[in-house]
Amino acid sequence: MDLAILADISQSLRTEDLHRLRDAIHDIVERVGVSERRTRVAVVTFGGNTRVVNNFANSTYYNATYLKTRVTEALRSKSRREGTRTDLAQRQAATKLFTTEGGDRPDVRNVMLIFTDGKFYIKKTWDRRPNITLLNTTRELEKKGVRIIVVGIGQGMSKEKMKEAAGSKEEIILHDSYQKLIEGLHTLIDGICIPKDGGYSNWSESECSVTCGGGIKTLTRTCTNPPPINGGRDCTRLGPASKNVPCNEYACSNSLDECVIPMDLAILADISQSLRTEDLHRLRDAIHDVVKRAGVSERGTRVAVVTFGGNTRVVNNFANSTYYNATYLKTRVTEALRSKSRREGTRTDLAQRQAATKLFTTEGGDRLDVRNVMLIFTDGKFYIKKTWDRRPNITLLNTTRELEKKGVRIIVVGIGQDVSEEKMKKAAGSKGKVIIRNSYQELIEKLHELIDEICIPKDGGYSDWSESECSVTCGGGIKTLTRTCTNPPPINGGRDCTRLGPASKNVPCNEYACSICPMDVAFIMDSSGSIKRAEFYEERLLVKKLVEQVTATGNREALILFGSSASVKAQLGQYDTAEKYIEVVQKLRKKNGRTRIDRALNVAVDEVFSSARPYAYKIVVVLSDGVQSRGAKSLRESSRPLRQANVRVLAVGIGTGMAKNRLRLMTGRDNDVVDVKDIEGYLQGIMTEIYRKPCVRKYQLVKFLQRRRIRSEN
């Protein structure tokens, strides 16, 4: 990639935070693999003014060591001018970096990181330059294909401004402090380095080409959930972005057709005193039309009727064969709806209870092999006239649940201006439907819609996919996608979703390569009087081999020499090649003196691993005979801070007087006490194990900081 780093060095930063920001940028440079043909990194600093440290065209900066040196110089001190001109820094990136002249390559991806404390402002007492609207600059950068990530650090951030700086995709990472930035840096680096494959959005569908008789609709989806980043694959592996599927395949109906699919249909008719006589007659005509269209017969649709007002009455159930004749049934409906209820009240609850206990039962003639539908016609004014009616109110929700368990689809038709839609929703239940008509005349005029609702088969559709966790975090695993036939569910004999494909499937996931944890390795060499000169030279030769073995991209080595005292001869990351470390080892001279392994372990804690990278795998290799001089601290006690900080201690026995049982006091496991002849193979095995597994980040620096604070206080 071409990676631009915009670093806020404004006067609002503390000096120690500036140094942490420098270390963070160093780590990014080290991890991304800077070279001419791979990643190029350009840096801009900003405060009251801005400075382009380098662009992508300058080949001098294709060397990570040189680039880090220049970053150190650029972040040595804060901006001399007061202000935080993020707008100018972005403008510089757009005009000086992401251009042909700036070395921007058309065939690689563009990424821009902005590190800022989020306090964007212009110091108007000296700065007369106009403010450049961030949105305009981000649009210009996005047109160039630049992915913008804003990293906000601190407590007083202007999140609104950061959104403007991040652009339309709003990639913003927030940290409470620069220390948190350092600890969470691996997440940021993975975010710009690890390829992530694209995923499809949910299907969007067009209108069906016909309303009935079989047509086609087009399903489309986009590769935006998520979009592929960092060279990840697009969505072609997941199937096409569009497809045609059949729709509205049921036969076209007209007002004279009968329902094709049989049902047991219960009609609950509100004949309460709130109805006008002419509305009662219109309701009767509507039910007549439903009976006509439903296709009443013994083997076809059966219709049962309940009337309700202050009281309820079951006109007929599904078992009475006399009512399998449409003409006879309509006659009985006419009689039942000749007059309104004599008793005041609207006991919808009792009517539903009658349907549940007298109709949709084996005794009531309910058939197991046909669908169950219930229509409730009401003016929605559900109430109990308490002056005469002492019967308890039956909670509608309880009755609807009972009906739903029996597979009854409930449709509530509310008629009038003052219908209680909330009550009707309770009567319809979780799977039912509420239809509102302003008058009984409108009910008659739109009755065909209601009849279609209960008669015309409607195929089921799948819900969106739900996905399980991936079986692995990286390296290629499997996750299971599942969906249900509930969007919508099939009704009126419509087809289930099997025609649309399986309800579950396994798909690959996390196919990007597992990120390899870099290692921070310290070698502790015994140069005391208990080690003979020839043994020391063998020790030195062995360390040179181990340094050469460990040195790889991302790994860092340190060197500690001890006798009566201990000192650091090479710090982590001090040299960028194995040859330079080997040169330091070769120049080491034997110290003699007492054997104070404890002091060497303390130096490792306080001076070496205190600057270790929090995400790196940490190892210390102690080469010694394990025999300390009098007055030295216990090896178990001295090595404990290292083990607590997740530093793996390897003890290599050196010399003729080597005490293996004492070396074991330093290690966390028996196998980590290793013979000289075995250490190369053993260390290689550890490295192979690290590289084979996903990078597990462990943060134990708190232990170091606590230890250092206690030591300084003492």
GROMACS .gro file of C-alpha atoms in nm, residues 357-699:
model
  343
  357THR     CA    1  -6.318  -2.428   2.297
  358LYS     CA    2  -6.618  -2.500   2.072
  359LEU     CA    3  -6.489  -2.468   1.714
  360PHE     CA    4  -6.117  -2.540   1.684
  361THR     CA    5  -6.143  -2.874   1.864
  362THR     CA    6  -6.192  -3.233   1.755
  363GLU     CA    7  -6.547  -3.223   1.893
  364GLY     CA    8  -6.611  -2.898   1.706
  365GLY     CA    9  -6.514  -3.065   1.375
  366ASP     CA   10  -6.172  -2.904   1.333
  367ARG     CA   11  -5.970  -3.102   1.077
  368LEU     CA   12  -5.601  -3.168   1.132
  369ASP     CA   13  -5.511  -3.172   0.763
  370VAL     CA   14  -5.648  -2.831   0.659
  371ARG     CA   15  -5.552  -2.477   0.755
  372ASN     CA   16  -5.735  -2.284   1.028
  373VAL     CA   17  -5.845  -1.923   0.975
  374MET     CA   18  -6.053  -1.694   1.195
  375LEU     CA   19  -6.213  -1.366   1.080
  376ILE     CA   20  -6.331  -1.118   1.344
  377PHE     CA   21  -6.560  -0.839   1.219
  378THR     CA   22  -6.597  -0.565   1.483
  379ASP     CA   23  -6.638  -0.192   1.532
  380GLY     CA   24  -6.352  -0.220   1.781
  381LYS     CA   25  -6.540  -0.088   2.086
  382PHE     CA   26  -6.461  -0.380   2.317
  383TYR     CA   27  -6.626  -0.334   2.656
  384ILE     CA   28  -6.818  -0.499   2.940
  385LYS     CA   29  -7.143  -0.344   3.068
  386LYS     CA   30  -7.075  -0.387   3.437
  387THR     CA   31  -7.426  -0.286   3.550
  388TRP     CA   32  -7.547  -0.632   3.451
  389ASP     CA   33  -7.245  -0.834   3.332
  390ARG     CA   34  -7.051  -0.991   3.623
  391ARG     CA   35  -6.852  -1.235   3.408
  392PRO     CA   36  -6.476  -1.176   3.432
  393ASN     CA   37  -6.281  -1.029   3.145
  394ILE     CA   38  -6.074  -1.292   2.963
  395THR     CA   39  -5.737  -1.150   2.862
  396LEU     CA   40  -5.727  -1.140   2.482
  397LEU     CA   41  -5.357  -1.227   2.470
  398ASN     CA   42  -5.416  -1.555   2.654
  399THR     CA   43  -5.692  -1.660   2.415
  400THR     CA   44  -5.497  -1.564   2.103
  401ARG     CA   45  -5.199  -1.766   2.225
  402GLU     CA   46  -5.426  -2.066   2.273
  403LEU     CA   47  -5.564  -2.024   1.920
  404GLU     CA   48  -5.215  -1.979   1.772
  405LYS     CA   49  -5.104  -2.305   1.934
  406LYS     CA   50  -5.386  -2.470   1.739
  407GLY     CA   51  -5.243  -2.317   1.419
  408VAL     CA   52  -5.522  -2.061   1.376
  409ARG     CA   53  -5.442  -1.755   1.163
  410ILE     CA   54  -5.639  -1.460   1.305
  411ILE     CA   55  -5.749  -1.164   1.092
  412VAL     CA   56  -5.926  -0.880   1.273
  413VAL     CA   57  -6.131  -0.645   1.053
  414GLY     CA   58  -6.199  -0.319   1.237
  415ILE     CA   59  -6.481  -0.107   1.093
  416GLY     CA   60  -6.552   0.256   1.178
  417GLN     CA   61  -6.380   0.578   1.280
  418ASP     CA   62  -6.321   0.502   1.648
  419VAL     CA   63  -6.173   0.153   1.635
  420SER     CA   64  -5.925   0.061   1.911
  421GLU     CA   65  -5.634  -0.062   1.702
  422GLU     CA   66  -5.437  -0.155   2.014
  423LYS     CA   67  -5.712  -0.390   2.131
  424MET     CA   68  -5.742  -0.535   1.783
  425LYS     CA   69  -5.370  -0.612   1.772
  426LYS     CA   70  -5.409  -0.805   2.096
  427ALA     CA   71  -5.701  -0.996   1.945
  428ALA     CA   72  -5.500  -1.071   1.628
  429GLY     CA   73  -5.203  -1.210   1.821
  430SER     CA   74  -4.836  -1.216   1.723
  431LYS     CA   75  -4.888  -1.379   1.383
  432GLY     CA   76  -5.223  -1.229   1.291
  433LYS     CA   77  -5.325  -0.929   1.085
  434VAL     CA   78  -5.537  -0.619   1.144
  435ILE     CA   79  -5.734  -0.463   0.858
  436ILE     CA   80  -5.903  -0.123   0.905
  437ARG     CA   81  -6.209  -0.007   0.710
  438ASN     CA   82  -6.363   0.337   0.772
  439SER     CA   83  -6.720   0.215   0.722
  440TYR     CA   84  -6.927  -0.096   0.649
  441GLN     CA   85  -6.979   0.041   0.299
  442GLU     CA   86  -6.601   0.042   0.249
  443LEU     CA   87  -6.591  -0.313   0.386
  444ILE     CA   88  -6.829  -0.420   0.107
  445GLU     CA   89  -6.638  -0.229  -0.161
  446LYS     CA   90  -6.302  -0.380  -0.064
  447LEU     CA   91  -6.424  -0.724   0.032
  448HIS     CA   92  -6.231  -0.883  -0.256
  449GLU     CA   93  -5.905  -0.783  -0.082
  450LEU     CA   94  -6.010  -0.964   0.234
  451ILE     CA   95  -6.119  -1.273   0.039
  452ASP     CA   96  -5.788  -1.274  -0.148
  453GLU     CA   97  -5.613  -1.246   0.190
  454ILE     CA   98  -5.766  -1.572   0.312
  455CYS     CA   99  -5.792  -1.754  -0.023
  456ILE     CA  100  -5.492  -1.681  -0.246
  457PRO     CA  101  -5.187  -1.894  -0.170
  458LYS     CA  102  -4.881  -1.687  -0.083
  459ASP     CA  103  -4.542  -1.848  -0.089
  460GLY     CA  104  -4.304  -1.819   0.202
  461GLY     CA  105  -3.983  -1.621   0.191
  462TYR     CA  106  -3.662  -1.657   0.383
  463SER     CA  107  -3.547  -1.423   0.657
  464ASP     CA  108  -3.199  -1.273   0.640
  465TRP     CA  109  -2.911  -1.508   0.712
  466SER     CA  110  -2.795  -1.540   1.072
  467GLU     CA  111  -2.440  -1.658   1.114
  468SER     CA  112  -2.253  -1.857   1.375
  469GLU     CA  113  -1.907  -1.776   1.503
  470CYS     CA  114  -1.622  -1.879   1.275
  471SER     CA  115  -1.458  -2.206   1.379
  472VAL     CA  116  -1.116  -2.036   1.380
  473THR     CA  117  -0.994  -1.679   1.417
  474CYS     CA  118  -0.766  -1.697   1.113
  475GLY     CA  119  -0.616  -1.938   0.863
  476GLY     CA  120  -0.946  -2.053   0.711
  477GLY     CA  121  -1.246  -2.190   0.901
  478ILE     CA  122  -1.617  -2.260   0.864
  479LYS     CA  123  -1.924  -2.074   0.988
  480THR     CA  124  -2.287  -2.180   0.954
  481LEU     CA  125  -2.549  -1.952   0.801
  482THR     CA  126  -2.913  -2.019   0.894
  483ARG     CA  127  -3.242  -1.860   0.793
  484THR     CA  128  -3.610  -1.923   0.856
  485CYS     CA  129  -3.912  -1.929   0.627
  486THR     CA  130  -4.079  -1.637   0.801
  487ASN     CA  131  -4.038  -1.338   0.566
  488PRO     CA  132  -4.324  -1.391   0.499
  489PRO     CA  133  -4.436  -1.733   0.618
  490PRO     CA  134  -4.632  -1.930   0.357
  491ILE     CA  135  -5.008  -1.880   0.390
  492ASN     CA  136  -5.322  -2.021   0.231
  493GLY     CA  137  -5.138  -2.328   0.107
  494GLY     CA  138  -4.849  -2.131  -0.043
  495ARG     CA  139  -4.519  -2.308  -0.091
  496ASP     CA  140  -4.255  -2.325   0.176
  497CYS     CA  141  -3.903  -2.197   0.113
  498THR     CA  142  -3.735  -2.515  -0.009
  499ARG     CA  143  -3.760  -2.385  -0.367
  500LEU     CA  144  -3.535  -2.092  -0.265
  501GLY     CA  145  -3.252  -2.310  -0.143
  502PRO     CA  146  -3.147  -2.462   0.188
  503ALA     CA  147  -3.226  -2.310   0.526
  504SER     CA  148  -2.864  -2.349   0.632
  505LYS     CA  149  -2.522  -2.372   0.472
  506ASN     CA  150  -2.158  -2.373   0.569
  507VAL     CA  151  -1.932  -2.104   0.423
  508PRO     CA  152  -1.560  -2.034   0.459
  509CYS     CA  153  -1.452  -1.759   0.696
  510ASN     CA  154  -1.141  -1.586   0.829
  511GLU     CA  155  -0.940  -1.712   0.535
  512TYR     CA  156  -0.667  -1.454   0.571
  513ALA     CA  157  -0.330  -1.578   0.693
  514CYS     CA  158  -0.283  -1.582   1.068
  515SER     CA  159  -0.078  -1.283   1.171
  516ILE     CA  160   0.255  -1.394   1.316
  517CYS     CA  161   0.345  -1.256   1.655
  518PRO     CA  162   0.684  -1.091   1.648
  519MET     CA  163   0.924  -1.185   1.927
  520ASP     CA  164   1.126  -0.978   2.172
  521VAL     CA  165   1.413  -1.203   2.286
  522ALA     CA  166   1.680  -1.121   2.546
  523PHE     CA  167   1.997  -1.328   2.586
  524ILE     CA  168   2.160  -1.322   2.933
  525MET     CA  169   2.524  -1.438   2.926
  526ASP     CA  170   2.718  -1.555   3.232
  527SER     CA  171   3.066  -1.397   3.237
  528SER     CA  172   3.142  -1.465   3.605
  529GLY     CA  173   3.443  -1.638   3.756
  530SER     CA  174   3.259  -1.972   3.781
  531ILE     CA  175   3.265  -1.996   3.400
  532LYS     CA  176   3.600  -2.095   3.245
  533ARG     CA  177   3.740  -1.885   2.961
  534ALA     CA  178   3.695  -2.166   2.706
  535GLU     CA  179   3.335  -2.214   2.827
  536PHE     CA  180   3.270  -1.841   2.785
  537TYR     CA  181   3.394  -1.854   2.424
  538GLU     CA  182   3.161  -2.151   2.359
  539GLU     CA  183   2.880  -1.951   2.520
  540ARG     CA  184   2.956  -1.655   2.295
  541LEU     CA  185   2.959  -1.879   1.985
  542LEU     CA  186   2.623  -2.026   2.083
  543VAL     CA  187   2.462  -1.682   2.132
  544LYS     CA  188   2.579  -1.576   1.786
  545LYS     CA  189   2.406  -1.882   1.637
  546LEU     CA  190   2.089  -1.813   1.835
  547VAL     CA  191   2.081  -1.446   1.731
  548GLU     CA  192   2.112  -1.551   1.369
  549GLN     CA  193   1.834  -1.806   1.420
  550VAL     CA  194   1.593  -1.562   1.586
  551THR     CA  195   1.650  -1.260   1.363
  552ALA     CA  196   1.356  -1.221   1.125
  553THR     CA  197   1.117  -0.949   1.013
  554GLY     CA  198   0.950  -0.808   1.322
  555ASN     CA  199   1.171  -0.985   1.579
  556ARG     CA  200   1.401  -0.789   1.811
  557GLU     CA  201   1.693  -0.906   2.027
  558ALA     CA  202   1.867  -0.772   2.337
  559LEU     CA  203   2.188  -0.877   2.513
  560ILE     CA  204   2.276  -0.868   2.886
  561LEU     CA  205   2.617  -0.962   3.029
  562PHE     CA  206   2.667  -1.031   3.400
  563GLY     CA  207   2.927  -1.120   3.660
  564SER     CA  208   2.924  -0.929   3.990
  565SER     CA  209   2.700  -0.674   3.816
  566ALA     CA  210   2.485  -0.681   3.505
  567SER     CA  211   2.459  -0.444   3.209
  568VAL     CA  212   2.275  -0.418   2.877
  569LYS     CA  213   2.510  -0.458   2.581
  570ALA     CA  214   2.242  -0.437   2.311
  571GLN     CA  215   1.887  -0.307   2.356
  572LEU     CA  216   1.573  -0.437   2.185
  573GLY     CA  217   1.558  -0.297   1.833
  574GLN     CA  218   1.892  -0.118   1.864
  575TYR     CA  219   2.030  -0.290   1.554
  576ASP     CA  220   1.837  -0.380   1.241
  577THR     CA  221   2.043  -0.679   1.123
  578ALA     CA  222   2.174  -1.001   1.277
  579GLU     CA  223   2.525  -0.910   1.163
  580LYS     CA  224   2.534  -0.600   1.383
  581TYR     CA  225   2.421  -0.797   1.690
  582ILE     CA  226   2.675  -1.070   1.617
  583GLU     CA  227   2.945  -0.805   1.596
  584VAL     CA  228   2.850  -0.686   1.947
  585VAL     CA  229   2.859  -1.044   2.080
  586GLN     CA  230   3.198  -1.107   1.921
  587LYS     CA  231   3.348  -0.806   2.101
  588LEU     CA  232   3.233  -0.922   2.448
  589ARG     CA  233   3.514  -0.989   2.696
  590LYS     CA  234   3.500  -1.211   3.004
  591LYS     CA  235   3.429  -1.014   3.325
  592ASN     CA  236   3.503  -1.274   3.599
  593GLY     CA  237   3.391  -1.170   3.948
  594ARG     CA  238   3.097  -1.314   4.147
  595THR     CA  239   2.791  -1.484   3.997
  596ARG     CA  240   2.484  -1.257   4.037
  597ILE     CA  241   2.217  -1.403   3.810
  598ASP     CA  242   1.956  -1.219   4.020
  599ARG     CA  243   2.096  -0.882   3.911
  600ALA     CA  244   2.084  -0.985   3.545
  601LEU     CA  245   1.718  -1.085   3.584
  602ASN     CA  246   1.642  -0.747   3.745
  603VAL     CA  247   1.808  -0.567   3.455
  604ALA     CA  248   1.598  -0.773   3.213
  605VAL     CA  249   1.282  -0.658   3.391
  606ASP     CA  250   1.369  -0.293   3.443
  607GLU     CA  251   1.580  -0.204   3.140
  608VAL     CA  252   1.491  -0.446   2.860
  609PHE     CA  253   1.136  -0.577   2.880
  610SER     CA  254   1.002  -0.248   3.013
  611SER     CA  255   1.035  -0.128   2.652
  612ALA     CA  256   0.905  -0.452   2.497
  613ARG     CA  257   0.614  -0.434   2.258
  614PRO     CA  258   0.291  -0.533   2.437
  615TYR     CA  259   0.178  -0.764   2.155
  616ALA     CA  260   0.518  -0.936   2.102
  617TYR     CA  261   0.595  -1.287   2.227
  618LYS     CA  262   0.863  -1.239   2.494
  619ILE     CA  263   1.148  -1.483   2.571
  620VAL     CA  264   1.459  -1.456   2.785
  621VAL     CA  265   1.739  -1.711   2.734
  622VAL     CA  266   1.963  -1.737   3.043
  623LEU     CA  267   2.300  -1.905   2.981
  624SER     CA  268   2.463  -1.993   3.315
  625ASP     CA  269   2.572  -2.273   3.546
  626GLY     CA  270   2.292  -2.169   3.784
  627VAL     CA  271   2.519  -2.141   4.088
  628GLN     CA  272   2.494  -1.797   4.253
  629SER     CA  273   2.736  -1.634   4.495
  630ARG     CA  274   2.645  -1.584   4.861
  631GLY     CA  275   2.413  -1.294   4.935
  632ALA     CA  276   2.229  -1.319   4.604
  633LYS     CA  277   1.850  -1.326   4.596
  634SER     CA  278   1.668  -1.652   4.527
  635LEU     CA  279   1.641  -1.736   4.157
  636ARG     CA  280   1.272  -1.821   4.203
  637GLU     CA  281   1.204  -1.478   4.355
  638SER     CA  282   1.423  -1.287   4.107
  639SER     CA  283   1.264  -1.449   3.802
  640ARG     CA  284   0.903  -1.415   3.921
  641PRO     CA  285   0.844  -1.063   3.772
  642LEU     CA  286   0.947  -1.195   3.431
  643ARG     CA  287   0.710  -1.491   3.447
  644GLN     CA  288   0.427  -1.270   3.577
  645ALA     CA  289   0.484  -1.040   3.280
  646ASN     CA  290   0.437  -1.337   3.046
  647VAL     CA  291   0.806  -1.358   2.958
  648ARG     CA  292   0.902  -1.719   2.893
  649VAL     CA  293   1.231  -1.802   3.068
  650LEU     CA  294   1.462  -2.060   2.908
  651ALA     CA  295   1.759  -2.171   3.119
  652VAL     CA  296   2.059  -2.316   2.931
  653GLY     CA  297   2.315  -2.503   3.141
  654ILE     CA  298   2.674  -2.382   3.082
  655GLY     CA  299   2.999  -2.510   3.234
  656THR     CA  300   3.117  -2.819   3.416
  657GLY     CA  301   2.964  -2.709   3.747
  658MET     CA  302   2.614  -2.662   3.604
  659ALA     CA  303   2.329  -2.723   3.859
  660LYS     CA  304   2.016  -2.819   3.665
  661ASN     CA  305   1.791  -2.813   3.972
  662ARG     CA  306   1.885  -2.449   4.038
  663LEU     CA  307   1.827  -2.349   3.676
  664ARG     CA  308   1.476  -2.495   3.711
  665LEU     CA  309   1.397  -2.228   3.973
  666MET     CA  310   1.389  -1.964   3.698
  667THR     CA  311   1.162  -2.142   3.449
  668GLY     CA  312   0.787  -2.191   3.438
  669ARG     CA  313   0.812  -2.553   3.322
  670ASP     CA  314   1.054  -2.845   3.347
  671ASN     CA  315   1.122  -2.864   2.973
  672ASP     CA  316   1.247  -2.504   2.965
  673VAL     CA  317   1.572  -2.613   3.130
  674VAL     CA  318   1.770  -2.707   2.819
  675ASP     CA  319   2.111  -2.862   2.750
  676VAL     CA  320   2.354  -2.662   2.538
  677LYS     CA  321   2.342  -2.917   2.258
  678ASP     CA  322   1.960  -2.900   2.242
  679ILE     CA  323   1.887  -2.527   2.268
  680GLU     CA  324   1.895  -2.449   1.893
  681GLY     CA  325   1.636  -2.716   1.813
  682TYR     CA  326   1.428  -2.631   2.119
  683LEU     CA  327   1.417  -2.260   2.037
  684GLN     CA  328   1.327  -2.339   1.676
  685GLY     CA  329   1.039  -2.553   1.802
  686ILE     CA  330   0.908  -2.262   2.009
  687MET     CA  331   0.929  -2.030   1.709
  688THR     CA  332   0.746  -2.279   1.487
  689GLU     CA  333   0.473  -2.311   1.749
  690ILE     CA  334   0.436  -1.933   1.768
  691TYR     CA  335   0.415  -1.897   1.391
  692ARG     CA  336   0.165  -2.181   1.359
  693LYS     CA  337  -0.090  -2.030   1.596
  694PRO     CA  338  -0.296  -1.710   1.570
  695CYS     CA  339  -0.123  -1.417   1.732
  696VAL     CA  340  -0.250  -1.397   2.091
  697ARG     CA  341  -0.200  -1.053   2.239
  698LYS     CA  342  -0.125  -1.042   2.609
  699TYR     CA  343  -0.065  -0.720   2.795
   0.00000   0.00000   0.00000
